[in-house]
Every structure is written in C-alpha cells, then in structure tokens.
XYZ file of C-alpha atoms in Angstrom:
616
model
C -9.509 24.694 -32.461
C -10.505 21.725 -30.288
C -10.435 18.342 -32.009
C -10.388 14.657 -31.108
C -7.154 12.791 -31.725
C -8.702 9.570 -33.016
C -5.505 7.514 -33.198
C -4.996 7.461 -29.408
C -6.922 6.155 -26.371
C -5.703 6.717 -22.806
C -7.148 4.285 -20.290
C -6.434 3.120 -16.725
C -7.301 -0.249 -15.189
C -8.726 0.054 -11.678
C -10.018 -2.616 -9.330
C -9.910 -4.068 -5.859
C -6.764 -5.993 -4.918
C -6.520 -9.528 -6.382
C -9.351 -9.090 -8.885
C -7.017 -9.714 -11.826
C -5.897 -6.320 -13.185
C -2.280 -7.179 -13.881
C -3.170 -10.608 -15.289
C -5.565 -8.953 -17.723
C -2.867 -6.461 -18.766
C -0.537 -9.415 -19.463
C -3.144 -10.960 -21.771
C -3.834 -7.656 -23.554
C -0.137 -7.070 -24.236
C 0.373 -10.627 -25.508
C -2.616 -10.553 -27.858
C -1.549 -7.153 -29.208
C 1.819 -8.785 -30.099
C 3.834 -6.473 -27.879
C 6.240 -9.355 -27.222
C 8.211 -11.388 -29.763
C 6.863 -14.822 -30.629
C 9.805 -16.557 -28.933
C 10.126 -14.108 -26.035
C 9.928 -15.558 -22.509
C 7.498 -13.402 -20.511
C 7.057 -13.754 -16.752
C 3.610 -13.647 -15.166
C 2.385 -10.208 -14.034
C 5.005 -8.550 -16.232
C 3.889 -5.084 -15.096
C 4.794 -5.931 -11.476
C 8.481 -5.256 -12.090
C 9.416 -4.171 -8.546
C 10.912 -6.821 -6.217
C 8.464 -5.999 -3.435
C 5.532 -6.286 -5.833
C 6.597 -9.769 -6.905
C 7.236 -10.913 -3.331
C 3.902 -9.669 -1.997
C 1.885 -10.446 -5.118
C 0.322 -6.974 -5.282
C 0.744 -3.886 -7.443
C 2.280 -1.008 -5.476
C 3.272 1.529 -8.134
C 1.237 2.731 -11.115
C 3.000 1.935 -14.411
C 2.382 2.747 -18.077
C 2.511 0.623 -21.218
C 0.968 0.792 -24.683
C -0.319 -1.415 -27.471
C -1.664 -0.862 -30.985
C -5.044 -2.254 -32.097
C -6.476 -1.554 -35.539
C -4.122 1.372 -36.024
C -5.069 3.010 -32.713
C -2.502 3.367 -29.945
C -3.931 2.431 -26.539
C -1.955 3.796 -23.584
C -2.584 1.509 -20.582
C -1.965 2.500 -16.964
C -1.921 -0.357 -14.440
C -2.840 0.861 -10.942
C -2.549 -0.589 -7.403
C -5.579 -2.326 -5.954
C -4.797 -1.834 -2.266
C -6.423 1.164 -0.567
C -3.125 2.162 1.101
C -1.804 3.088 -2.356
C -4.884 5.051 -3.381
C -2.693 8.082 -3.995
C -1.112 6.254 -6.943
C -4.591 5.770 -8.433
C -5.750 9.336 -7.826
C -2.847 10.950 -9.637
C -2.844 8.707 -12.722
C -6.567 9.199 -13.339
C -5.643 12.703 -14.468
C -3.799 11.199 -17.472
C -6.661 9.149 -18.944
C -10.069 9.575 -20.581
C -11.584 6.281 -19.451
C -11.166 3.366 -17.058
C -11.648 -0.385 -17.094
C -13.338 -1.186 -13.765
C -12.471 -4.793 -13.001
C -14.875 -6.679 -10.702
C -14.503 -10.260 -9.485
C -17.348 -12.510 -10.695
C -17.684 -13.996 -7.176
C -16.678 -11.220 -4.758
C -18.455 -8.415 -6.619
C -17.758 -4.757 -5.751
C -15.467 -4.416 -2.725
C -14.461 -1.377 -0.586
C -11.588 -0.381 -2.882
C -13.875 -0.771 -5.905
C -16.152 1.856 -4.411
C -13.236 4.150 -3.597
C -11.617 4.155 -7.048
C -14.973 4.318 -8.852
C -15.947 7.414 -6.878
C -12.727 9.115 -8.037
C -13.297 8.118 -11.669
C -16.915 9.334 -11.697
C -15.931 12.644 -10.095
C -13.498 13.244 -12.973
C -16.198 12.421 -15.523
C -14.298 9.465 -16.979
C -15.987 6.868 -19.184
C -16.214 3.553 -17.305
C -16.212 0.112 -18.930
C -17.167 -2.582 -16.396
C -15.165 -5.797 -16.806
C -16.500 -8.766 -14.818
C -13.493 -11.058 -14.506
C -12.976 -14.693 -13.474
C -16.261 -15.905 -14.993
C -14.636 -19.347 -15.359
C -14.664 -19.982 -11.605
C -17.124 -22.640 -10.368
C -19.168 -20.308 -8.144
C -19.115 -17.289 -10.468
C -22.310 -15.207 -10.354
C -21.880 -12.590 -13.097
C -25.529 -11.485 -13.188
C -25.693 -10.778 -9.456
C -22.337 -8.983 -9.615
C -23.552 -6.854 -12.525
C -26.633 -5.808 -10.527
C -24.492 -5.012 -7.475
C -22.152 -2.924 -9.644
C -25.085 -0.980 -11.092
C -26.365 -0.330 -7.541
C -22.898 0.967 -6.639
C -22.987 3.435 -9.567
C -26.381 4.693 -8.375
C -25.201 4.972 -4.744
C -22.223 7.071 -5.866
C -24.475 9.514 -7.724
C -23.510 8.534 -11.270
C -25.273 10.397 -14.064
C -27.673 8.531 -16.364
C -24.952 8.427 -19.011
C -22.356 7.060 -16.572
C -24.784 4.449 -15.207
C -25.435 3.185 -18.746
C -22.016 1.529 -18.810
C -20.888 -1.170 -21.262
C -20.109 -4.572 -19.709
C -17.511 -7.123 -20.807
C -17.049 -10.592 -19.241
C -13.505 -11.959 -19.148
C -11.330 -14.876 -18.163
C -8.018 -13.033 -17.810
C -5.880 -16.140 -17.315
C -7.116 -17.651 -20.600
C -7.130 -14.245 -22.317
C -10.777 -14.428 -23.384
C -13.591 -11.853 -23.383
C -17.264 -12.032 -24.316
C -20.410 -9.907 -24.265
C -22.481 -12.866 -23.019
C -21.275 -14.896 -20.003
C -23.118 -17.943 -21.375
C -21.053 -17.829 -24.580
C -17.326 -18.178 -23.746
C -14.993 -15.944 -25.747
C -11.905 -16.991 -27.652
C -9.765 -13.846 -27.337
C -9.890 -10.252 -26.081
C -11.243 -8.699 -29.277
C -14.588 -7.711 -27.616
C -12.632 -5.817 -24.951
C -10.418 -4.017 -27.472
C -13.479 -3.091 -29.557
C -15.239 -1.711 -26.460
C -12.223 0.486 -25.669
C -12.153 1.960 -29.184
C -15.925 2.446 -29.268
C -16.645 3.770 -25.770
C -13.478 5.511 -24.515
C -13.370 9.011 -26.027
C -10.337 10.050 -28.009
C -8.403 12.796 -26.212
C -9.762 16.283 -26.921
C -6.842 18.499 -27.881
C -5.956 21.868 -29.335
C -2.667 21.523 -31.262
C -2.403 25.277 -31.816
C -2.890 26.202 -28.137
C 0.017 27.009 -25.777
C 1.792 23.951 -24.416
C 0.257 22.439 -21.257
C 1.418 19.173 -19.687
C 0.495 17.931 -16.191
C 3.126 15.823 -14.404
C 1.443 12.774 -12.815
C 4.448 10.560 -12.130
C 8.191 10.912 -11.610
C 10.852 8.324 -12.475
C 14.609 8.406 -12.069
C 17.417 7.291 -14.368
C 21.012 7.121 -13.112
C 22.239 8.664 -16.399
C 19.411 11.044 -17.325
C 18.266 12.140 -13.866
C 14.630 12.883 -12.982
C 11.985 12.081 -15.578
C 8.559 13.715 -15.471
C 5.683 11.623 -16.853
C 2.220 12.908 -17.681
C -0.328 13.736 -20.328
C 0.205 16.537 -22.839
C -3.158 18.348 -22.811
C -2.466 21.098 -25.364
C 0.114 22.180 -27.924
C 3.196 20.111 -28.653
C 6.651 19.418 -27.241
C 10.006 19.079 -29.003
C 13.428 18.024 -27.817
C 15.470 21.147 -27.048
C 12.327 23.283 -26.559
C 12.294 26.083 -23.968
C 9.444 25.691 -21.476
C 8.247 27.134 -18.179
C 7.850 24.824 -15.194
C 5.017 25.958 -12.891
C 5.170 24.386 -9.430
C 2.182 23.678 -7.159
C 2.610 27.096 -5.497
C 2.392 28.944 -8.831
C 6.078 29.842 -9.065
C 7.542 29.931 -12.616
C 10.944 28.474 -13.567
C 12.506 28.621 -17.069
C 13.686 25.168 -18.231
C 14.837 23.370 -21.385
C 13.650 19.899 -22.423
C 16.661 17.745 -23.301
C 14.826 14.627 -24.459
C 11.294 13.284 -24.919
C 10.013 9.732 -24.570
C 6.777 7.917 -25.374
C 5.654 4.383 -24.508
C 5.796 1.535 -26.992
C 4.840 -1.716 -25.308
C 6.625 -1.816 -21.946
C 9.502 0.362 -23.126
C 10.010 4.112 -23.206
C 11.437 5.141 -26.583
C 12.965 8.428 -27.710
C 10.784 10.878 -29.658
C 11.725 14.147 -31.367
C 8.232 15.686 -31.132
C 5.036 14.781 -29.278
C 1.595 16.236 -29.962
C -1.277 16.828 -27.544
C -3.198 13.803 -26.277
C -0.144 11.588 -25.761
C 1.334 10.318 -22.487
C 4.900 11.572 -22.578
C 8.094 11.516 -20.507
C 10.177 14.709 -20.339
C 13.886 14.608 -19.494
C 16.101 17.541 -18.596
C 14.019 19.206 -15.881
C 16.056 18.337 -12.759
C 13.570 19.683 -10.195
C 10.315 18.450 -11.768
C 7.720 17.133 -9.298
C 4.279 15.534 -9.354
C 1.424 18.020 -9.800
C 3.492 20.610 -11.672
C 2.737 21.983 -15.147
C 5.129 22.151 -18.093
C 3.917 25.208 -20.036
C 4.693 27.488 -22.959
C 7.269 30.146 -21.931
C 5.373 32.934 -23.733
C 1.923 31.992 -22.404
C 2.524 29.997 -19.212
C -0.893 28.633 -18.141
C -1.014 26.281 -15.143
C -3.265 23.215 -14.991
C -5.078 22.393 -11.715
C -2.555 20.635 -9.432
C -3.148 17.028 -8.361
C -4.727 16.642 -4.943
C -5.079 13.414 -2.959
C -6.813 12.411 0.277
C -5.032 13.161 3.546
C -3.029 10.503 5.472
C -4.776 8.671 8.311
C -1.925 6.846 10.098
C 1.276 8.222 11.616
C 4.553 6.712 12.858
C 7.785 8.085 14.262
C 11.024 7.247 12.431
C 14.145 7.803 14.546
C 17.852 7.077 14.608
C 18.610 3.600 15.930
C 20.000 3.857 19.480
C 19.965 0.174 20.468
C 23.154 -1.535 21.754
C 23.575 -3.064 18.277
C 23.311 0.287 16.467
C 25.715 0.833 13.550
C 26.627 -2.821 13.096
C 24.536 -3.713 10.052
C 23.404 -0.577 8.226
C 25.175 1.651 5.706
C 23.154 4.785 6.523
C 22.326 5.350 10.189
C 22.718 9.071 10.953
C 19.866 11.553 11.417
C 21.083 13.609 8.438
C 20.880 10.635 6.053
C 17.523 9.563 7.490
C 16.107 13.053 7.049
C 17.384 13.333 3.464
C 15.839 9.991 2.517
C 12.430 10.708 4.055
C 12.090 14.142 2.480
C 13.260 12.772 -0.880
C 10.387 10.277 -0.713
C 7.905 13.178 -0.722
C 8.883 13.999 -4.303
C 7.373 10.778 -5.691
C 5.013 9.639 -2.935
C 2.380 12.360 -2.798
C 0.228 10.534 -0.223
C 3.060 10.754 2.323
C 3.702 13.536 4.854
C 6.955 14.076 6.795
C 7.508 16.482 9.698
C 10.496 17.052 11.958
C 9.959 15.464 15.366
C 10.386 16.771 18.885
C 14.074 15.882 18.808
C 16.627 16.326 15.980
C 16.891 12.559 15.452
C 13.141 11.811 15.095
C 10.632 12.430 12.282
C 6.852 12.043 12.136
C 5.834 10.163 8.950
C 2.155 9.967 7.974
C 0.628 7.708 5.333
C -2.595 6.135 4.116
C -2.282 2.964 6.207
C 0.011 0.441 7.849
C 0.921 -1.204 4.531
C 1.754 2.157 2.924
C 4.300 2.870 5.678
C 5.523 -0.745 5.829
C 6.450 -0.642 2.122
C 8.454 2.559 2.718
C 10.238 0.942 5.687
C 11.058 -2.217 3.713
C 12.326 -0.160 0.748
C 14.620 1.899 2.968
C 15.831 -1.219 4.739
C 16.884 -2.771 1.426
C 18.692 0.438 0.506
C 20.937 0.029 3.563
C 19.214 2.325 6.071
C 19.181 1.530 9.778
C 16.594 3.174 12.063
C 13.795 2.491 14.542
C 10.044 3.088 14.266
C 7.176 3.427 16.723
C 3.758 1.802 16.721
C 1.403 3.164 14.014
C -1.303 5.438 15.410
C -4.423 6.979 13.896
C -4.312 10.735 13.204
C -6.943 12.493 15.318
C -8.203 15.919 14.154
C -10.112 18.749 15.782
C -13.022 19.445 13.432
C -15.622 22.025 14.483
C -14.410 21.944 18.070
C -14.787 18.142 18.330
C -12.099 15.470 18.304
C -12.603 13.298 15.224
C -10.781 10.157 14.147
C -10.573 8.273 10.805
C -12.977 5.393 10.249
C -12.740 2.695 7.608
C -15.207 0.584 5.697
C -14.189 -3.025 6.347
C -15.224 -6.191 4.509
C -14.434 -9.524 6.188
C -15.072 -12.888 4.513
C -14.924 -15.969 6.771
C -16.183 -19.520 6.995
C -19.546 -19.765 8.765
C -18.048 -21.523 11.793
C -15.824 -18.437 12.410
C -18.651 -15.894 12.191
C -18.809 -15.486 15.968
C -15.075 -14.711 16.090
C -15.443 -11.819 13.620
C -18.450 -10.327 15.402
C -16.678 -10.563 18.755
C -13.333 -9.129 17.581
C -14.826 -6.174 15.693
C -17.290 -5.514 18.500
C -14.379 -5.156 20.925
C -12.798 -2.688 18.494
C -15.885 -0.439 18.331
C -16.986 -1.749 14.939
C -20.511 -1.007 13.679
C -22.125 -3.760 11.592
C -23.557 -2.481 8.282
C -24.417 -5.548 6.188
C -24.209 -9.345 6.120
C -24.039 -11.299 2.850
C -24.195 -15.054 2.540
C -21.762 -15.855 -0.285
C -22.291 -19.610 -0.245
C -23.313 -22.442 2.054
C -19.936 -22.232 3.754
C -18.886 -18.534 3.596
C -20.330 -15.271 4.904
C -19.246 -11.691 4.208
C -19.558 -8.939 6.822
C -19.392 -5.181 6.223
C -18.416 -2.972 9.167
C -17.479 0.606 9.917
C -14.472 0.493 12.244
C -12.193 3.213 13.683
C -8.725 3.065 12.131
C -7.393 2.634 15.693
C -9.393 -0.570 15.969
C -7.824 -2.038 12.817
C -4.227 -1.589 13.988
C -3.099 -5.153 14.665
C -6.469 -6.652 13.724
C -5.362 -8.487 10.571
C -2.918 -10.740 12.421
C -5.458 -11.484 15.153
C -8.077 -12.386 12.524
C -5.721 -14.816 10.779
C -4.860 -16.443 14.111
C -8.471 -16.866 15.230
C -9.655 -18.170 11.824
C -6.576 -20.405 11.306
C -5.503 -18.362 8.296
C -8.812 -18.540 6.408
C -10.224 -15.062 7.161
C -9.921 -12.426 4.418
C -10.154 -8.715 5.265
C -10.216 -5.561 3.102
C -10.634 -1.979 4.214
C -10.840 1.501 2.709
C -10.979 4.964 4.266
C -14.573 6.017 5.010
C -14.241 9.430 6.658
C -13.761 11.250 9.954
C -16.238 10.587 12.772
C -16.292 11.332 16.551
C -13.905 9.373 18.774
C -15.255 5.909 19.492
C -13.793 5.502 22.983
C -11.089 3.289 24.454
C -9.959 0.232 22.461
C -7.855 -2.585 23.904
C -5.385 -3.884 21.327
C -3.350 -6.509 23.137
C -4.147 -8.375 26.325
C -0.857 -10.295 26.594
C 2.508 -8.839 27.533
C 5.971 -9.487 26.137
C 8.856 -11.746 27.089
C 11.760 -9.314 27.460
C 15.441 -10.181 27.601
C 17.104 -9.178 30.865
C 20.647 -9.801 29.692
C 22.948 -9.331 26.684
C 24.542 -12.267 24.911
C 23.708 -15.262 22.722
C 20.554 -17.296 23.356
C 20.849 -20.939 24.432
C 18.557 -23.957 24.111
C 18.575 -24.448 27.864
C 17.417 -20.894 28.640
C 14.830 -20.738 25.844
C 13.356 -24.097 26.900
C 12.492 -22.529 30.238
C 11.233 -19.326 28.611
C 8.893 -21.037 26.140
C 6.880 -22.417 29.042
C 5.832 -18.810 29.705
C 4.699 -17.912 26.176
C 5.474 -17.954 22.449
C 9.065 -17.327 21.360
C 10.001 -15.094 18.411
C 13.637 -16.241 18.192
C 15.595 -19.486 18.390
C 18.928 -20.483 19.912
C 22.215 -18.902 18.821
C 20.737 -15.402 18.329
C 22.403 -12.283 19.719
C 20.133 -10.323 22.077
C 20.439 -7.309 24.351
C 18.721 -6.160 27.528
C 15.254 -4.815 26.771
C 14.883 -6.724 23.485
C 11.537 -8.507 23.003
C 12.058 -12.232 22.406
C 8.485 -13.519 22.674
C 4.890 -12.990 23.754
C 3.936 -13.643 27.379
C 0.916 -15.903 27.840
C -0.448 -13.546 30.496
C -0.910 -9.805 30.828
C 2.122 -7.705 31.686
C 5.738 -8.095 30.612
C 8.037 -10.787 31.967
C 11.820 -10.334 32.091
C 13.722 -13.554 31.317
C 17.360 -14.475 30.763
C 17.570 -16.204 27.354
C 21.366 -16.539 27.545
C 21.560 -18.668 30.698
C 23.935 -21.642 30.516
C 23.335 -25.035 32.129
C 25.614 -25.612 35.110
C 28.175 -28.346 34.567
C 28.393 -31.193 37.142
C 30.178 -34.522 37.481
C 26.843 -36.328 37.566
C 25.940 -38.273 34.450
C 22.895 -40.311 33.431
C 21.605 -41.923 30.278
C 19.145 -39.080 29.684
C 20.690 -35.927 31.159
C 22.695 -35.012 28.074
C 19.896 -35.455 25.541
C 19.650 -32.210 23.585
C 16.820 -29.911 24.615
C 14.279 -29.625 21.814
C 12.501 -26.305 21.249
C 9.284 -25.583 19.417
C 9.879 -23.681 16.149
C 9.859 -19.932 16.944
C 7.213 -17.615 15.488
C 9.522 -15.480 13.334
C 7.993 -11.997 13.057
C 7.927 -10.271 9.672
C 7.992 -6.484 9.412
C 4.189 -6.347 9.110
C 3.796 -8.688 12.091
C 6.159 -6.602 14.210
C 4.363 -3.324 13.419
C 1.033 -4.925 14.369
C 2.414 -6.496 17.553
C 4.290 -3.710 19.349
C 2.656 -1.534 21.998
C 3.010 2.178 22.664
C 6.040 1.579 24.923
C 7.830 -0.541 22.315
C 9.769 0.033 19.081
C 10.805 -1.919 15.990
C 14.513 -1.795 15.169
C 15.043 -1.879 11.379
C 18.366 -2.911 9.813
C 19.260 -4.396 6.402
C 19.826 -7.789 8.068
C 17.387 -7.975 10.964
C 14.061 -6.803 12.317
C 14.062 -6.674 16.114
C 11.491 -5.500 18.645
C 12.515 -3.732 21.829
C 11.191 -1.705 24.734
C 11.574 2.068 24.539
C 13.353 1.966 27.903
C 15.804 -0.930 27.902
C 16.585 -1.072 31.621
C 14.012 -3.171 33.506
C 14.371 -1.215 36.778
C 13.893 2.107 34.980
C 10.783 0.753 33.212
C 9.366 -0.251 36.589
C 10.015 3.233 38.007
C 8.284 4.883 35.036
C 5.285 2.574 35.399
C 4.960 3.373 39.112
C 5.253 7.097 38.374
C 2.527 6.940 35.713
C 0.274 4.959 38.051
C 0.804 7.532 40.815
C -0.084 10.412 38.486
C -3.188 8.532 37.347
C -4.295 7.969 40.959
C -3.824 11.686 41.743
C -5.896 12.592 38.682
C -8.695 10.232 39.730
C -8.789 11.670 43.301
C -9.081 15.184 41.883
C-alpha cells in the first residue's frame, strides 16, 4: 500500500552559478546544529574538492542532511554552471522538491531556465528563494515577476506556477516572507520545506527498487552506489539483483549500507523506502542502474541526460619533452583513464580515434572538458589535446550545429564592444535589459562555435569587467564561417633555454607567454604575434661577446611581465593547427607540425588544393 513517509524530505538546491547555493547550504547546516559549537567550519563547506575551492564554483553534486522538528531533510547541493548540467539532471531523480535560488539583482539567468525546465518536467515541487536581498540595488519584486514569467514560458501547470516564495540573505543566515521585514534566522525556509515539499511516496511491502544516481569510491570499500530507495527496504547482507541500463540482470550481495547524517555517511543495518542511501559491495555498479529484489526484479527508468555539444582529441604526448614530467604517458593508461571517467561522468562520451594513440572526448562545454584535463593532470597523466570544436549533426538531411543562449552584462561604455564581437560570431540579439544607470544586460543566441575563445576576448576588450553566462539552446542550421583569431603565434625555431636578450627582441613583435630561463623546443608557441600569420623566432639567442665596453652596454635587459596562459586560456587560444601539451608540471602550446619548413610545405599544398577547387 502506498503511503507518505512523513519523517523525511528529499530536496535539491538548484540555481545559476554564483547565486549563493552553497552559502545557503552552509547557513542551513549551521542553524540545524549539524556542527559542534566549537567546531571550525570553512566557508562553502560542501565544496570539498580542491578544484571547486580554487575556482569558487560547485562542480560535483553532493549530499548532506539535517533534522528540523523531528523531520530529516536530505539536501543535495548541485553545480550552477551549465557545463555540469549532467550532475543536476541525475540528482533530480532522487528528490521530491527543489529550492530554486534566484539572485535579487540578476534575476533568472540562462542556467536558471535550464534547471527549472528539468525540475518542472519531473513534476517536482519548486520553492523560489530570492537571495541577496541585502544588496544595495536588490529588486526582489521585479525578480519575482520575472521568475513567474519564466514559469509561464516553460509551460508550468497552474499548481506549479503558484509557487511559495522565500527571501533570504544567505551570508547572514536569515529568511523572511516579506522583503521589507528582515528575518532573523532560516526558520521560514525550513517551515516552507516541511509544508510544501511532499514527503516521499513509498510502498514498504513492494519489491525493492533503488535507482543509482551517483557513484563514489573508497580505497578500502571500493565502488559505492548512491541513490534513492523508491520501494521496499534494504538490509546489510541482502541478496539483490543489479539491472544495468541495457536490461541485463546480475546477482549481487550488499555488504554494507550507509545513510547521510550531516556531512557524513554513517553505517546503517536497514534502510526503508524514501531514504537516500549508499550501497557498498556491488563492484560494478554504475549510474542509471537499478538495485532490485532478486525474486521480482523490476527496473526503474534509466537516467538520461542531454547530449554533448563540444569535442576534443586527447592523444599521447609526442613533443620533444615527452616522458619527462608525467607518471602516466602511454596510450594504454590514457585509454583506461578516459573510459573509467565514463562510469561517473554520464555527460561525457569517449570514442577511439583514427590512430591507436588518440581518443575523441565529447562534453557539455569547454569548462566541462577543462576540469577533466586538470583532474587528470593532477593525477600524474601526461598527454596533448586539440582545440575544442562544436559537434555538427546531420538532422533531416541538413547540417545542424549547437547554439547557446548567452547573457552578457557589461558597463554601458562597453556596449558597442559586445554588439560588435557577437555580431562577428553570428550572434542573434534577443533582448536588452538596462540593469542600472551604468550596466546593461544583453541576451543573444550564438552558435557554440562562436563562443569558443570568446570569454577571454570579452575580458580583454572590457578590461575584465564583462560577465558572460551561456546555456545550451538547441540545434539549428549552420551559421556560416566564423573567424576566431586574427593574430598569429610567435613560434620557437630552436631548442634550448630562453634568454633575456632574445626575448627582448621577440617582444617587439607581440605578447610573450613565457619569460627568460624557460626550456623550449622547436615548434613551441611562446607568444602571440601582433599581426596575422605565424612568426618563427629564436628565443634562445645569446648576445655576442666583444671587447668593447661602455657605461650602459651591460645594463640588464628588462622584459615586460609575460602573459602566463592558464589551461582555460590555452584551450581558448590555440588554432586548429595547434595543440596544448599537458603535464603535471607545465602547460605548453605547440604547433601540430614542429618543423617550420614542413609547416610551410603543408600550407602551400593546402593553398594549391584550394585554388584547384576554386577553378573547378
């Protein structure tokens, strides 16, 4: 018999990046006394991964719990960046409601629309939380109206559009039902969760059914499957049937069970339906699979996520410095690592390349793939990657490419720069909003191809003040040719160690990426040429010694500080004939063909073939 389990609520927190999700979770955990009174708690405690703390964003969905008025509330913190939308999509299957966080100034953003569409499609109860109402230019009433319009645009039912609204100041840990009356604590938010989020509907007597939505790993216990138990119960030592996404059945035995208390996973002997549970002892468990009763094995619908839109080629490093800095550098190790990533990163796709030492890796965006590259780099892997490219599909006999909904916020004096840059990249203007006397927000539809390398250009042109967000919109016909980079590269023509004397001459021709005393090889990119086309320079040239002396001749040559390229910068910068060399110690850019004479021959051959094609 179906019944509501009133002592549990399962809820996810979804929002656009930097709207305050993780800060609000911190406040909720503190006010629910999850931590000891004297315990030192870092900010954004849920962002436990090193990369998350360095970048200041949530990358992986994580679970925690708190108890309020005798009811256990399971919280799932989700990423706010659209490149990690797959993390959001899979955890929504575990919950019965969501807190939709919206900034009191920015209002609904592209990612807000994306995650809300997913939540409404699953029929989840939505509580709108308008955060940062303490900011000087907060406009909670306008944001509330814009959020209601978004619900209507997404086809929400009358019941879904009649959502409860809470106003919060997450940093102070305060919530209120009236933005004119500041709150003192988060009690209004907790009360709204208990009142509006439905208790999980379960059937304790039904056959066991649990959907795996996340996978963790423990060096002692092995793989751990995490998900919601929809029906029946689970016990340690119980025999179960694992049903994979293809419908194949495998007999297994659960060794141990875990549930969440605060930020910790604690051991449990038995778990009943409605709970978020971790199962240990199933060595081959994967996301989307069902843990079922062995006598009546019934599969739950597998988790599906949107397809990747951007592709890169990962290959074995073949530069002259290959094998010096990495622990894992062979094609076998690279292949094992990439295919292992598929088990926990369901938005990723990996295919063998045209050669045994290359692999095509597809993801949801540049940042999605950059995080994978940085993770592998820190694990000791050494490899090289190509420029990201949009995945073009043949749909209905027509070539279609991914487009994205882009929101750009800039100072009014930089408005012309945004319009010009996105116009060159085939962008289509949708809306203009005047946020204040000094800032304007633009909404565009832009081909994904046009956004590759755009973020860095925007920051340069707006002197670091431009803010850009994007989310996948859909597939549309090809937009035509797009020019990404007008300037060429400064390419090393020799192998050795760079000198001040040689770099002083080279920096007159462009912007340098490296300083003196750096090892380089022929074909390595050391800077950006100020004109179109590549320029080969010798950065290792020594000054000739003479017997002539003067009071000024021996003064040390002073160089401008180099523009050191991060991984994200390098992926945005490189062209189709260039690669990024990834090692645990360095990130280098290089030409595909290292020899300058051979590059010139290839260019002449391509030009000749193009001329023949034009004559025909």
